[in-house]
CSV table of C-alpha atoms in Angstrom, one decimal:
chain,number,residue,atom,x,y,z
A,418,MET,CA,0.0,0.0,0.0
A,419,ALA,CA,1.2,3.5,-0.8
A,420,ASP,CA,2.4,5.8,2.0
A,421,ARG,CA,-0.5,7.7,3.6
A,422,PRO,CA,-0.5,11.4,2.9
A,423,VAL,CA,0.8,13.7,5.6
A,424,ARG,CA,-1.9,15.0,7.9
A,425,GLY,CA,-3.1,18.5,7.0
A,426,THR,CA,-2.0,18.4,3.3
A,427,PRO,CA,-4.4,18.6,0.4
A,428,ALA,CA,-3.8,14.9,-0.4
A,429,TRP,CA,-4.7,14.0,3.2
A,430,LEU,CA,-7.8,16.1,3.0
A,431,ARG,CA,-8.9,14.5,-0.2
A,432,GLU,CA,-8.3,11.0,1.2
A,433,THR,CA,-10.2,11.9,4.4
A,434,ASN,CA,-13.2,13.2,2.4
A,435,ASP,CA,-13.2,10.2,0.1
A,436,ARG,CA,-13.2,7.8,3.1
A,437,THR,CA,-16.1,9.8,4.6
A,438,ALA,CA,-18.1,9.4,1.4
A,439,LEU,CA,-17.4,5.7,1.1
A,440,SER,CA,-18.3,5.2,4.8
A,441,LEU,CA,-21.6,7.0,4.2
A,442,LEU,CA,-22.4,4.8,1.2
A,443,LEU,CA,-21.6,1.7,3.2
A,444,GLU,CA,-23.8,2.9,6.1
A,445,HIS,CA,-26.8,4.2,4.2
A,446,GLY,CA,-26.7,2.3,0.9
A,447,VAL,CA,-27.8,4.3,-2.2
A,448,LEU,CA,-27.1,8.1,-2.0
A,449,THR,CA,-27.0,11.0,-4.4
A,450,ARG,CA,-24.1,13.5,-4.5
A,451,SER,CA,-26.3,16.1,-2.8
A,452,ARG,CA,-27.2,13.7,0.0
A,453,ILE,CA,-23.6,12.8,0.5
A,454,GLY,CA,-22.8,16.5,0.9
A,455,GLU,CA,-25.6,16.9,3.4
A,456,LEU,CA,-24.6,13.9,5.5
A,457,SER,CA,-20.9,14.8,5.5
A,458,GLY,CA,-21.4,18.5,6.0
A,459,LEU,CA,-19.3,19.3,3.0
A,460,SER,CA,-20.2,21.6,0.1
A,461,LYS,CA,-21.9,20.2,-3.1
A,462,PRO,CA,-18.8,20.9,-5.2
A,463,THR,CA,-16.6,19.0,-2.7
A,464,ALA,CA,-19.1,16.1,-2.6
A,465,ALA,CA,-19.1,16.0,-6.4
A,466,GLN,CA,-15.3,15.8,-6.5
A,467,MET,CA,-15.4,12.9,-3.9
A,468,VAL,CA,-18.0,11.0,-5.9
A,469,SER,CA,-16.1,11.6,-9.2
A,470,ARG,CA,-12.8,10.2,-7.7
A,471,LEU,CA,-14.5,7.2,-6.2
A,472,GLU,CA,-16.4,6.4,-9.4
A,473,THR,CA,-13.3,6.8,-11.6
A,474,ALA,CA,-11.5,4.4,-9.3
A,475,GLY,CA,-14.3,1.9,-9.7
A,476,LEU,CA,-15.2,1.8,-6.0
A,477,ILE,CA,-18.7,3.1,-6.6
A,478,HIS,CA,-21.1,3.2,-9.5
A,479,VAL,CA,-24.4,4.7,-10.6
A,480,VAL,CA,-27.4,2.5,-9.8
A,481,GLY,CA,-30.3,4.8,-10.7
A,482,GLU,CA,-31.8,8.2,-10.7
A,483,VAL,CA,-33.8,10.2,-8.2
A,484,SER,CA,-36.2,12.9,-9.2
A,485,GLY,CA,-35.5,16.2,-7.6
A,486,GLY,CA,-38.5,18.1,-8.9
A,487,ARG,CA,-37.4,20.8,-11.1
A,488,GLY,CA,-34.4,20.2,-13.3
A,489,PRO,CA,-32.7,17.0,-14.3
A,490,ASN,CA,-32.9,13.8,-12.2
A,491,ALA,CA,-30.0,13.2,-9.8
A,492,ALA,CA,-27.8,10.1,-10.2
A,493,SER,CA,-27.8,7.8,-7.2
A,494,TYR,CA,-24.6,5.9,-6.3
A,495,ALA,CA,-23.7,2.7,-4.4
A,496,VAL,CA,-20.5,0.9,-3.4
A,497,ARG,CA,-19.3,-1.6,-5.9
A,498,THR,CA,-19.8,-4.6,-3.6
A,499,ASP,CA,-18.2,-7.0,-6.2
A,500,ARG,CA,-14.9,-5.2,-6.1
A,501,MET,CA,-13.6,-7.0,-3.0
A,502,LEU,CA,-15.1,-10.2,-1.5
A,503,GLY,CA,-14.6,-12.6,1.3
A,504,VAL,CA,-15.9,-16.1,1.8
A,505,ALA,CA,-17.0,-17.4,5.2
A,506,ILE,CA,-16.6,-21.2,5.7
A,507,ASP,CA,-17.9,-23.5,8.4
A,508,ILE,CA,-16.4,-27.0,8.4
A,509,ASP,CA,-17.8,-30.0,10.4
A,510,ALA,CA,-17.1,-33.7,10.1
A,511,THR,CA,-18.9,-34.1,6.8
A,512,VAL,CA,-19.5,-30.9,4.9
A,513,LEU,CA,-18.2,-27.4,4.3
A,514,ARG,CA,-20.8,-24.6,4.4
A,515,SER,CA,-19.7,-21.4,2.6
A,516,THR,CA,-21.1,-18.0,1.7
A,517,VAL,CA,-19.9,-14.8,0.1
A,518,VAL,CA,-19.3,-11.7,2.2
A,519,ASP,CA,-19.3,-8.3,0.5
A,520,ALA,CA,-18.5,-4.8,1.8
A,521,ALA,CA,-22.2,-3.9,2.2
A,522,GLY,CA,-22.9,-6.9,4.4
A,523,GLY,CA,-25.5,-8.3,2.0
A,524,GLU,CA,-27.0,-11.8,2.5
A,525,HIS,CA,-25.8,-14.4,0.0
A,526,PRO,CA,-26.8,-18.1,-0.5
A,527,ILE,CA,-25.1,-20.8,1.5
A,528,ALA,CA,-23.4,-23.5,-0.5
A,529,LEU,CA,-22.8,-27.0,0.7
A,530,THR,CA,-19.6,-28.9,-0.3
A,531,PRO,CA,-19.0,-32.5,0.9
A,532,LEU,CA,-15.8,-32.9,2.9
A,533,ALA,CA,-13.9,-35.4,0.7
A,534,ALA,CA,-10.5,-37.0,1.1
A,535,ARG,CA,-8.8,-33.9,-0.5
A,536,THR,CA,-6.0,-31.6,0.5
A,537,PRO,CA,-6.9,-28.7,2.7
A,538,GLU,CA,-6.3,-26.2,-0.1
A,539,ASP,CA,-8.6,-28.3,-2.4
A,540,ASP,CA,-11.3,-28.3,0.3
A,541,VAL,CA,-11.2,-24.6,0.7
A,542,ARG,CA,-10.9,-23.9,-3.0
A,543,ALA,CA,-14.0,-26.0,-3.6
A,544,ALA,CA,-15.9,-24.2,-0.9
A,545,VAL,CA,-15.0,-20.8,-2.3
A,546,ALA,CA,-16.0,-21.8,-5.8
A,547,ALA,CA,-19.3,-23.1,-4.6
A,548,ALA,CA,-20.1,-20.0,-2.6
A,549,CYS,CA,-19.2,-17.7,-5.5
A,550,GLU,CA,-21.3,-19.8,-8.0
A,551,ALA,CA,-24.3,-19.7,-5.6
A,552,ALA,CA,-23.9,-15.9,-5.3
A,553,ASP,CA,-23.2,-15.4,-9.0
A,554,VAL,CA,-20.0,-13.5,-8.4
A,555,ASP,CA,-16.5,-13.8,-9.8
A,556,ALA,CA,-14.2,-16.0,-7.6
A,557,ASP,CA,-11.2,-13.9,-8.7
A,558,ARG,CA,-12.7,-11.1,-6.6
A,559,VAL,CA,-12.2,-13.0,-3.3
A,560,ARG,CA,-9.5,-11.5,-1.1
A,561,ALA,CA,-9.9,-13.3,2.2
A,562,VAL,CA,-11.6,-16.4,3.8
A,563,CYS,CA,-12.5,-17.0,7.4
A,564,ILE,CA,-12.8,-20.7,8.3
A,565,GLY,CA,-14.5,-22.0,11.4
A,566,VAL,CA,-13.3,-25.4,12.6
A,567,GLN,CA,-14.1,-27.8,15.5
A,568,GLY,CA,-10.6,-27.2,17.0
A,569,ALA,CA,-8.1,-24.5,17.6
A,570,LEU,CA,-5.2,-22.8,15.9
A,571,ASP,CA,-2.1,-22.0,17.9
A,572,PRO,CA,-1.0,-18.5,16.6
A,573,ARG,CA,2.5,-19.0,17.9
A,574,THR,CA,3.2,-22.3,16.0
A,575,ASP,CA,0.6,-22.3,13.3
A,576,GLU,CA,-0.6,-25.7,14.7
A,577,LEU,CA,-4.1,-27.1,14.6
A,578,THR,CA,-5.2,-28.8,17.9
A,579,TYR,CA,-8.3,-30.7,19.0
A,580,ILE,CA,-9.0,-31.3,15.3
A,581,GLU,CA,-10.2,-34.9,15.2
A,582,THR,CA,-12.9,-34.0,12.7
A,583,LEU,CA,-10.3,-33.1,10.0
A,584,PRO,CA,-8.0,-36.2,9.9
A,585,GLU,CA,-6.8,-35.3,6.4
A,586,TRP,CA,-5.6,-31.8,7.4
A,587,PRO,CA,-2.0,-31.5,8.6
A,588,LYS,CA,-1.6,-30.1,12.1
A,589,GLN,CA,1.6,-28.1,11.4
A,590,GLY,CA,1.8,-25.1,9.1
A,591,ILE,CA,-1.8,-25.1,8.0
A,592,LEU,CA,-2.3,-21.3,7.8
A,593,ARG,CA,0.9,-20.7,5.8
A,594,ARG,CA,0.1,-23.6,3.5
A,595,LEU,CA,-3.4,-22.4,2.7
A,596,GLN,CA,-2.3,-18.8,2.1
A,597,ASP,CA,0.6,-19.8,-0.2
A,598,ALA,CA,-1.7,-22.1,-2.2
A,599,LEU,CA,-4.7,-19.9,-2.4
A,600,GLY,CA,-3.1,-16.4,-2.7
A,601,TYR,CA,-5.3,-14.6,-0.3
A,602,ASP,CA,-5.6,-13.9,3.4
A,603,VAL,CA,-6.8,-16.9,5.5
A,604,HIS,CA,-8.2,-16.7,9.0
A,605,ILE,CA,-8.9,-19.9,11.0
A,606,ASP,CA,-10.9,-19.8,14.2
A,607,ASN,CA,-12.7,-22.1,16.6
A,608,ASP,CA,-16.4,-22.5,15.8
A,609,ALA,CA,-17.5,-21.5,19.2
A,610,ASN,CA,-15.4,-18.3,19.1
A,611,LEU,CA,-17.0,-17.4,15.8
A,612,ALA,CA,-20.5,-18.1,17.1
A,613,ALA,CA,-19.7,-15.8,20.0
A,614,ILE,CA,-18.8,-13.0,17.5
A,615,ALA,CA,-22.3,-13.6,15.9
A,616,GLU,CA,-24.0,-13.4,19.4
A,617,ARG,CA,-22.2,-10.1,20.0
A,618,ALA,CA,-23.2,-8.7,16.6
A,619,ASP,CA,-26.9,-9.4,16.6
A,620,GLY,CA,-27.6,-12.2,19.1
A,621,ALA,CA,-28.0,-12.7,22.8
A,622,GLY,CA,-24.8,-10.9,23.7
A,623,HIS,CA,-25.3,-7.7,21.7
A,624,ASP,CA,-26.1,-5.5,24.7
A,625,ALA,CA,-23.9,-7.3,27.3
A,626,GLY,CA,-20.7,-6.0,28.7
A,627,GLY,CA,-19.4,-9.5,28.5
A,628,PHE,CA,-20.7,-13.0,28.3
A,629,ALA,CA,-19.8,-16.7,28.0
A,630,LEU,CA,-21.2,-18.9,25.2
A,631,LEU,CA,-21.6,-22.6,26.1
A,632,TRP,CA,-21.5,-24.2,22.7
A,633,MET,CA,-23.2,-27.6,22.6
A,634,GLY,CA,-22.8,-29.4,19.3
A,635,ASP,CA,-21.0,-32.5,18.2
A,636,GLY,CA,-18.3,-31.3,20.7
A,637,LEU,CA,-18.6,-29.1,23.7
A,638,GLY,CA,-16.9,-25.7,23.9
A,639,LEU,CA,-16.8,-22.4,25.6
A,640,ALA,CA,-16.3,-18.9,24.1
A,641,VAL,CA,-15.7,-15.9,26.4
A,642,ASP,CA,-16.5,-12.4,25.2
A,643,GLN,CA,-14.8,-9.7,27.2
A,644,GLY,CA,-16.3,-6.4,26.2
A,645,GLY,CA,-16.5,-7.4,22.5
A,646,ALA,CA,-13.2,-9.2,22.3
A,647,VAL,CA,-13.1,-13.0,22.3
A,648,HIS,CA,-10.5,-14.5,24.7
A,649,ARG,CA,-8.6,-17.3,22.8
A,650,GLY,CA,-5.8,-18.0,25.2
A,651,ALA,CA,-2.1,-18.2,24.6
A,652,SER,CA,-2.3,-21.3,22.4
A,653,GLY,CA,-5.7,-20.5,20.9
A,654,GLY,CA,-7.3,-23.4,22.9
A,655,ALA,CA,-9.2,-21.5,25.6
A,656,GLY,CA,-12.6,-22.9,26.2
A,657,GLU,CA,-12.1,-26.6,25.5
A,658,ILE,CA,-14.5,-27.3,28.4
A,659,GLY,CA,-15.5,-30.7,27.1
A,660,TYR,CA,-12.4,-32.3,28.4
A,661,LEU,CA,-13.2,-31.4,32.1
A,662,PRO,CA,-14.0,-34.5,34.2
A,663,ILE,CA,-17.4,-34.5,35.6
A,664,PRO,CA,-17.7,-34.0,39.4
A,665,ARG,CA,-18.4,-37.0,41.7
A,666,ASP,CA,-21.9,-35.7,42.6
A,667,ALA,CA,-22.9,-35.6,38.9
A,668,ALA,CA,-21.9,-39.3,38.2
A,669,GLU,CA,-25.5,-40.5,38.9
A,670,LEU,CA,-26.7,-38.6,35.8
A,671,ASP,CA,-24.7,-40.9,33.6
A,672,PRO,CA,-22.5,-43.6,35.2
A,673,ASP,CA,-20.6,-44.1,31.9
A,674,ALA,CA,-19.7,-40.5,31.4
A,675,HIS,CA,-16.1,-39.5,32.2
A,676,ASP,CA,-16.0,-35.9,31.1
A,677,LEU,CA,-18.5,-33.1,30.1
A,678,GLN,CA,-18.3,-34.2,26.4
A,679,ASP,CA,-19.6,-37.6,27.5
A,680,LEU,CA,-22.3,-36.0,29.5
A,681,VAL,CA,-23.8,-33.5,27.1
A,682,GLY,CA,-21.9,-33.8,23.8
A,683,GLY,CA,-23.6,-34.4,20.5
A,684,PRO,CA,-23.6,-38.2,20.5
A,685,THR,CA,-25.1,-38.3,24.0
A,686,VAL,CA,-27.8,-35.8,23.1
A,687,ALA,CA,-28.7,-37.7,20.0
A,688,ARG,CA,-29.0,-40.9,22.1
A,689,LEU,CA,-31.2,-39.2,24.7
A,690,ALA,CA,-33.4,-37.6,22.0
A,691,ALA,CA,-34.0,-40.9,20.3
A,692,ALA,CA,-34.9,-42.5,23.6
A,693,HIS,CA,-37.5,-39.8,24.2
A,694,GLY,CA,-38.9,-40.1,20.7
A,695,VAL,CA,-37.5,-36.8,19.5
A,696,PRO,CA,-34.8,-38.0,17.0
A,697,GLU,CA,-34.8,-34.7,15.1
A,698,PHE,CA,-33.8,-32.6,18.2
A,699,GLY,CA,-31.0,-30.2,17.4
A,700,THR,CA,-30.8,-31.3,13.7
A,701,SER,CA,-31.5,-29.3,10.5
A,702,ASP,CA,-34.6,-31.5,10.1
A,703,GLU,CA,-36.1,-30.4,13.4
A,704,ARG,CA,-39.5,-28.8,13.2
A,705,ALA,CA,-39.7,-25.5,15.1
A,706,ASP,CA,-43.4,-25.8,15.8
A,707,THR,CA,-44.6,-28.8,17.7
A,708,SER,CA,-47.6,-27.1,19.3
A,709,GLY,CA,-50.0,-29.1,17.1
A,710,SER,CA,-49.0,-32.4,18.8
A,711,ALA,CA,-49.5,-32.7,22.5
A,712,ASP,CA,-47.5,-35.9,22.5
A,713,ALA,CA,-44.6,-34.4,20.6
A,714,ALA,CA,-44.6,-31.4,23.0
A,715,ALA,CA,-44.6,-33.7,26.0
A,716,ALA,CA,-41.7,-35.7,24.6
A,717,ARG,CA,-39.7,-32.5,24.0
A,718,ASP,CA,-40.4,-31.3,27.6
A,719,ALA,CA,-39.3,-34.6,29.0
A,720,LEU,CA,-36.1,-34.5,26.9
A,721,ILE,CA,-35.3,-31.0,28.1
A,722,ALA,CA,-36.0,-32.0,31.7
A,723,ASP,CA,-33.4,-34.8,31.2
A,724,LEU,CA,-30.9,-32.5,29.5
A,725,ALA,CA,-31.1,-29.6,32.0
A,726,PRO,CA,-29.2,-31.1,34.9
A,727,ARG,CA,-26.5,-32.3,32.5
A,728,VAL,CA,-26.1,-28.8,31.0
A,729,ALA,CA,-26.1,-27.3,34.5
A,730,VAL,CA,-23.0,-29.4,35.4
A,731,GLY,CA,-21.3,-27.7,32.4
A,732,VAL,CA,-22.4,-24.3,33.5
A,733,VAL,CA,-21.1,-24.5,37.1
A,734,PRO,CA,-17.4,-24.2,36.3
A,735,VAL,CA,-18.2,-21.3,34.0
A,736,LEU,CA,-20.0,-19.5,36.9
A,737,ALA,CA,-17.2,-20.5,39.4
A,738,LEU,CA,-14.3,-19.4,37.3
A,739,LEU,CA,-15.6,-16.5,35.2
A,740,ASP,CA,-18.7,-15.2,36.9
A,741,PRO,CA,-19.9,-13.8,33.6
A,742,GLU,CA,-22.7,-11.2,33.2
A,743,ARG,CA,-24.6,-13.6,31.0
A,744,ILE,CA,-24.3,-17.2,29.9
A,745,VAL,CA,-25.6,-18.0,26.4
A,746,LEU,CA,-26.6,-21.6,25.6
A,747,GLY,CA,-25.7,-22.1,21.9
A,748,GLY,CA,-24.9,-24.8,19.4
A,749,PRO,CA,-27.5,-27.2,18.0
A,750,THR,CA,-28.5,-28.3,21.5
A,751,GLY,CA,-28.8,-24.8,22.9
A,752,ARG,CA,-30.8,-23.7,19.9
A,753,ALA,CA,-33.1,-26.7,20.0
A,754,GLY,CA,-33.6,-26.4,23.8
A,755,GLY,CA,-34.3,-22.7,23.5
A,756,ALA,CA,-35.7,-20.6,26.3
A,757,LEU,CA,-37.2,-23.6,28.1
A,758,LEU,CA,-33.8,-25.3,28.5
A,759,ALA,CA,-32.3,-22.0,29.7
A,760,GLU,CA,-35.1,-21.6,32.3
A,761,ARG,CA,-34.7,-25.2,33.5
A,762,VAL,CA,-30.9,-24.8,34.0
A,763,THR,CA,-31.4,-21.5,35.8
A,764,ALA,CA,-33.9,-23.0,38.2
A,765,LEU,CA,-31.5,-25.9,39.0
A,766,LEU,CA,-28.6,-23.4,39.8
A,767,ARG,CA,-30.7,-20.7,41.6
A,768,GLU,CA,-30.2,-22.1,45.1
A,769,GLN,CA,-26.4,-22.3,44.9
A,770,TRP,CA,-25.7,-19.4,42.6
A,771,GLY,CA,-28.5,-16.9,43.2
A,772,CYS,CA,-30.2,-16.1,39.9
A,773,PRO,CA,-27.6,-16.4,37.2
A,774,THR,CA,-28.5,-14.9,33.8
A,775,ILE,CA,-28.7,-17.9,31.4
A,776,VAL,CA,-30.3,-17.3,28.0
A,777,ALA,CA,-30.8,-19.2,24.8
A,778,THR,CA,-28.8,-18.2,21.7
A,779,GLY,CA,-30.1,-15.2,19.8
A,780,VAL,CA,-28.7,-16.4,16.4
A,781,PRO,CA,-31.3,-18.8,15.0
A,782,ALA,CA,-29.3,-20.2,12.1
A,783,HIS,CA,-25.7,-20.7,11.0
A,784,PRO,CA,-24.0,-18.9,13.9
A,785,VAL,CA,-20.4,-20.0,12.9
A,786,LEU,CA,-20.9,-18.6,9.3
A,787,ARG,CA,-22.4,-15.4,10.7
A,788,GLY,CA,-19.4,-14.9,13.0
A,789,ALA,CA,-17.0,-15.5,10.2
A,790,ARG,CA,-19.0,-13.1,8.1
A,791,GLU,CA,-18.6,-10.4,10.8
A,792,HIS,CA,-14.9,-11.0,10.8
A,793,LEU,CA,-14.6,-10.7,7.0
A,794,LEU,CA,-16.8,-7.7,6.8
A,795,GLY,CA,-14.1,-5.7,8.6
A,796,GLU,CA,-11.4,-7.1,6.3
A,797,VAL,CA,-13.3,-6.4,3.1
A,798,ARG,CA,-14.1,-2.9,4.1
A,799,SER,CA,-10.5,-2.3,5.2
A,800,ALA,CA,-9.4,-3.4,1.8
A,801,LEU,CA,-11.8,-1.0,0.1
A,802,PHE,CA,-10.5,1.9,2.3
A,803,ALA,CA,-7.0,0.9,1.3
A,804,GLU,CA,-8.0,1.5,-2.3
A,805,VAL,CA,-9.0,5.0,-1.3
A,806,SER,CA,-5.5,5.7,-0.2
A,807,ARG,CA,-4.2,4.5,-3.6
A,808,ILE,CA,-6.3,6.9,-5.6
A,809,THR,CA,-5.2,9.9,-3.6
A,810,VAL,CA,-3.1,12.2,-5.8
C-alpha cells in the first residue's frame, strides 16, 4: 500500500473526504451527490469531487436516478460490492458450508460442499468456488476467507489442535500452507469463538458488557466475550471445556460419562433424543413448531428436563471461574432447547448461585458462518478503504 498522505496536506484532506463518502455509502446504501454532501457537512462541489474520484477508481457506480422536482434527475450511487469479496466457511465432520461476504454486508446463498478426502487447499478452494457460484460472483474477486473449525489454531506455532474431525488436514503449518496455495488472506478460528462473535453482533450478547457462550454441538466448547473481544488464550485453545472431568456428585446422571463431552456432547444428546422419541432434536430437520401435537410437545419437555441437569453441570465451572454477566446456551443443542432449557438450567442453579442470567442463543441459524461473516466484513471494508489511499493524488 502507498504511503499515507501527511496529515493536513491537500492529499490527506482528499483521502479523508473520500473515506467519509465511502463510509456514508456503506452505512446508508444508495445516495445522491447532494445527500452525501448533506450527511458529510461538505459543500456540493466537494461532494461532487469525492464522488467523481471514487467512481473513476471503480469503487462506486451509478445505480439509478432520483427525481429532484425541477431540473434533471440526480444520479444515485452505491458501493461496488463486487470489487472485493470474502468467503465465510464452516467445516464440520462431513461438509463445508460457505457463503460470500461483501462490503455492504448483504446476504448471499449458503453453499454445501462435501468434505472429501482432499487436501486442505482443495477443500477450501472447492468451498470458495461453490459460494461464488451460488452468489453469481467472480471468484477472482475473493481477497480473504475465514474458516470455522471444530478445533483451535495456535497462533505461535501455526498448529491445529483438537481437530479430530479433519483427519486429512495437517496439524503443522496449515495457515501458511493455505495462504501460499490460495493467494489470499486466510483466518482460521474455533467454531464457538465465531459463534460468540455472531452473538455479540446481533444475538443474545449484543447488549452485554461480556458473556460466555456454552457451545453444545458434536463437541462441547466455551467462548468468552470480554467487552467485545473473544478470549482465545495463549495457544488458541481457551474454552475446551468438554475435556473437564465430571464431578463425583454428577456421576449419577450418567455412570458411563467421564467428562463433560460424554455428559452433554452431540452423540449423547442424540441418544437421549432418540430415547425420548425426538430424534430430530438439534438437527437441521427439526420442526420448530410442535404445538400441534401434544405428545410431541410432552416428549420434548421430558427430553429437556433430562438435559437440563447435564447442562447445569457444564455451567457450574463457568460460573465459578468467570462469573460472567450472562451465559448463552448455543450450538445445536442450545438452539433446540431454546428458552425452556435456559429456564430449567437457571432453576437448577438458583439455590447455589443466586439467579444467574442464562439465556438461549439469539442467532437462529448458521452462527459460525455469521461470526465468520462479521470478521470478514471488517477485512473487506479495510481493503476498500486501502484502495481509497491508492487513488489519492
